[in-house]
Structures are given as structure tokens and as C-alpha cells.
Coordinates of C-alpha atoms in Angstrom, one line a residue:
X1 CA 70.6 166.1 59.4
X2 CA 71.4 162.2 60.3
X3 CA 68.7 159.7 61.5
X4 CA 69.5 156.4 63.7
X5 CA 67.0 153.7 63.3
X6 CA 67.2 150.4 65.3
X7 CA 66.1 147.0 63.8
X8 CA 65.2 144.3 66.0
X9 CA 64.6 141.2 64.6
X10 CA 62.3 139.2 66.1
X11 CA 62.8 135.1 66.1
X12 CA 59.7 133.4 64.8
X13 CA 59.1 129.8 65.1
X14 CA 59.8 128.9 61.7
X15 CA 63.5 130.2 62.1
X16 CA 63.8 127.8 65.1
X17 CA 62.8 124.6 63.4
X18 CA 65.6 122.5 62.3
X19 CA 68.8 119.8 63.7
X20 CA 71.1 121.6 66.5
X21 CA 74.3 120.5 67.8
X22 CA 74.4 120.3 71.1
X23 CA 77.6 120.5 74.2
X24 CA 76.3 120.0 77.4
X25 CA 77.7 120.0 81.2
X26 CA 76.2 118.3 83.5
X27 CA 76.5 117.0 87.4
X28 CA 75.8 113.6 87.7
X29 CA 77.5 112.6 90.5
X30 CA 75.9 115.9 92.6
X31 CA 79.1 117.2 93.5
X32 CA 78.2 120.5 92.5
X33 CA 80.8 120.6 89.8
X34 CA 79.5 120.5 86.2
X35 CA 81.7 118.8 83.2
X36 CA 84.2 116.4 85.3
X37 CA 86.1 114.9 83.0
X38 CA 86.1 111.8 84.6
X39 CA 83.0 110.7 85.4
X40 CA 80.5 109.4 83.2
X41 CA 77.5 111.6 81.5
X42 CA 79.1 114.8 82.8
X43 CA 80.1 116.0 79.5
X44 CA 77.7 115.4 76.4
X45 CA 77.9 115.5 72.8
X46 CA 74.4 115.0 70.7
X47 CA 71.6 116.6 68.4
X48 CA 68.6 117.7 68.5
X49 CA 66.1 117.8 66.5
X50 CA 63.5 121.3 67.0
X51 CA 59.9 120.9 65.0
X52 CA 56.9 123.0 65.3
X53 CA 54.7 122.2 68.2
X54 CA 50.4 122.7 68.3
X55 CA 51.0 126.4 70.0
X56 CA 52.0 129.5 68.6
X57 CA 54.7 129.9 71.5
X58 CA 55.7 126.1 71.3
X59 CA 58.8 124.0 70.1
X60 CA 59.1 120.6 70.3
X61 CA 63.2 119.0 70.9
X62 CA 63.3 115.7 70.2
X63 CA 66.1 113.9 72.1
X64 CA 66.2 116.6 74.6
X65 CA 69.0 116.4 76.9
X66 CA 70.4 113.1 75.1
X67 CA 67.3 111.3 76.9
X68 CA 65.9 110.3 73.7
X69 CA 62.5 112.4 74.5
X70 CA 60.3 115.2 73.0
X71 CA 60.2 117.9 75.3
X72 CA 57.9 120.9 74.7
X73 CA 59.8 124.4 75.0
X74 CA 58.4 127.9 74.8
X75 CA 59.7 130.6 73.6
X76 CA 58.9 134.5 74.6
X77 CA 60.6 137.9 75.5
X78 CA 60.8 141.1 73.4
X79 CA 62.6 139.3 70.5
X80 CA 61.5 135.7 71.5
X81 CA 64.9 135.4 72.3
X82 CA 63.7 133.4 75.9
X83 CA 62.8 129.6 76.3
X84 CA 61.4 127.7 79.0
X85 CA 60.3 124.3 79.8
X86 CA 58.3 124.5 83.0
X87 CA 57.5 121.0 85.3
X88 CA 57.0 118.9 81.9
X89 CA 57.1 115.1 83.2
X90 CA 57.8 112.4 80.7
X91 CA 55.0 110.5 79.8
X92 CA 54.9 106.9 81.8
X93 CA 58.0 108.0 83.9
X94 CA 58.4 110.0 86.3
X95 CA 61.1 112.0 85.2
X96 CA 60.1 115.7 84.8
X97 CA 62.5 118.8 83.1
X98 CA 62.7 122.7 84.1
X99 CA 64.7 124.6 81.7
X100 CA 65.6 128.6 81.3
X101 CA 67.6 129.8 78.2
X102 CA 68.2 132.9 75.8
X103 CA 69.7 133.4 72.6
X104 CA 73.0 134.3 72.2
X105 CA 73.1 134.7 68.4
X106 CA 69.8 135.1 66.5
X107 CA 69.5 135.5 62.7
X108 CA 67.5 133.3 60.6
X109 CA 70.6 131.3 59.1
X110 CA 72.7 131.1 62.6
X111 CA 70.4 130.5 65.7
X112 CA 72.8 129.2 69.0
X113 CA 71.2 129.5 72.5
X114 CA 72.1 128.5 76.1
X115 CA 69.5 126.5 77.8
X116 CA 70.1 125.4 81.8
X117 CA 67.7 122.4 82.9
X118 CA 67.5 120.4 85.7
X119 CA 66.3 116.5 84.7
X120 CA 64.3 115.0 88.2
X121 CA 63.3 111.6 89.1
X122 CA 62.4 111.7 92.5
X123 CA 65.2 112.5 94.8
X124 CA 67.3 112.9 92.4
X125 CA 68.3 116.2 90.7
X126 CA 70.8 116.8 87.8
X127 CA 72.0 120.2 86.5
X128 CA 73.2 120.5 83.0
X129 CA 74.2 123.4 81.2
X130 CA 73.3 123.0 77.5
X131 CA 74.6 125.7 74.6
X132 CA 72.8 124.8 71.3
X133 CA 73.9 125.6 67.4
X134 CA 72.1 125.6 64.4
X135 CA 73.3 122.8 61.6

């Protein structure tokens, strides 16, 4: 006879931890088009740096978005393949960040995820489009 088995592996915190290199799209001048070449801060080159935060679920991304921040992000799903920032304002600003993203590669050596996020200060939104790869 033959048997199938399916592995899943699930990503745990500690394979998260570590510097990422990070291309970003973003709108800046609310056009509604993402990554103009021409206009400033619409396409974005950077790392980040991803250490453990105090909850079992919770990373912290220091320079998040290029704004030179720690940002909490949690991570859940099946295969904690999902991450989310939800409403987290900037201390003594009043910037605040929403962010959605999954994995689209997951092993413990070669992590790269896509992470949307909007950056708010008042009025003003920006979208960005964020794909992230493990150094």
C-alpha cells in the first residue's frame, strides 16, 4: 500500500527574529498610484530589524516603515503565517499604523512576507505596500 502524510510547519517566533530587507510602495502624494517613480518617498529601500516582544503572539520591527519606530506586530493563523498591527499610535505623536500581511515563503532559514499598512496622522492617510526578506 502507499501512505501520504502532510507536514506543516508552523512559524514560531524565534524563526521570525532577526534583520529583513525591505522594498516598499507607497502613495504619498494620494494619487492613488503606489511606487511613482518620480515623486519622493514612493519607492523605499531599508531594514528592519524584528526582536522578540513581551507576548507570546508579538514581534517588535524596529524602523518600521523607514519611520525609524518600533512597531508591535502579531502574528497568528493556522501556520502563523498572518501579521497584524492593529490602531498602534506612536508614542508622543499622533501618528498611528494598521498593517495586514502573510508569508509567502516560510522555513526557518528563508522567511519573506508581504505586509500592507496604512501610516495616519490626522487627515492624512498613506498606503504602502511592503514585501520583507530575511538577511
Amino acid at each position: 500500500g502507499t501512505a501520504t502524510r502532510t507536514v506543516r510547519v508552523v512559524m514560531g517566533k524565534a524563526d521570525y527574529l532577526g534583520t529583513y530587507q525591505v522594498e516598499e510602495v507607497c502613495d504619498m502624494d494620494g494619487d492613488g498610484i503606489l511606487g511613482e517613480p518620480g515623486v519622493p518617498f514612493e519607492i523605499n529601500f531599508y531594514t528592519v530589524t524584528i526582536t522578540s516582544g513581551g507576548d507570546a503572539n508579538e514581534l517588535l520591527f524596529d524602523n518600521f516603515g523607514a519611520y525609524e519606530v518600533i512597531v508591535p506586530v502579531f502574528f497568528n493563523g493556522d501556520l502563523n503565517e498572518l501579521l497584524s498591527v492593529d490602531d498602534y499610535m506612536v508614542p508622543g505623536t499622533s501618528v498611528y499604523f494598521n498593517a495586514d500581511g502573510e508569508i509567502t515563503v516560510g522555513t526557518t532559514s528563508d522567511i519573506k512576507f508581504d505586509l500592507n499598512y496604512t501610516a495616519e496622522d490626522g487627515a492624512v492617510t498613506i498606503p504602502c505596500e511592503a514585501s520583507f526578506e530575511k538577511l
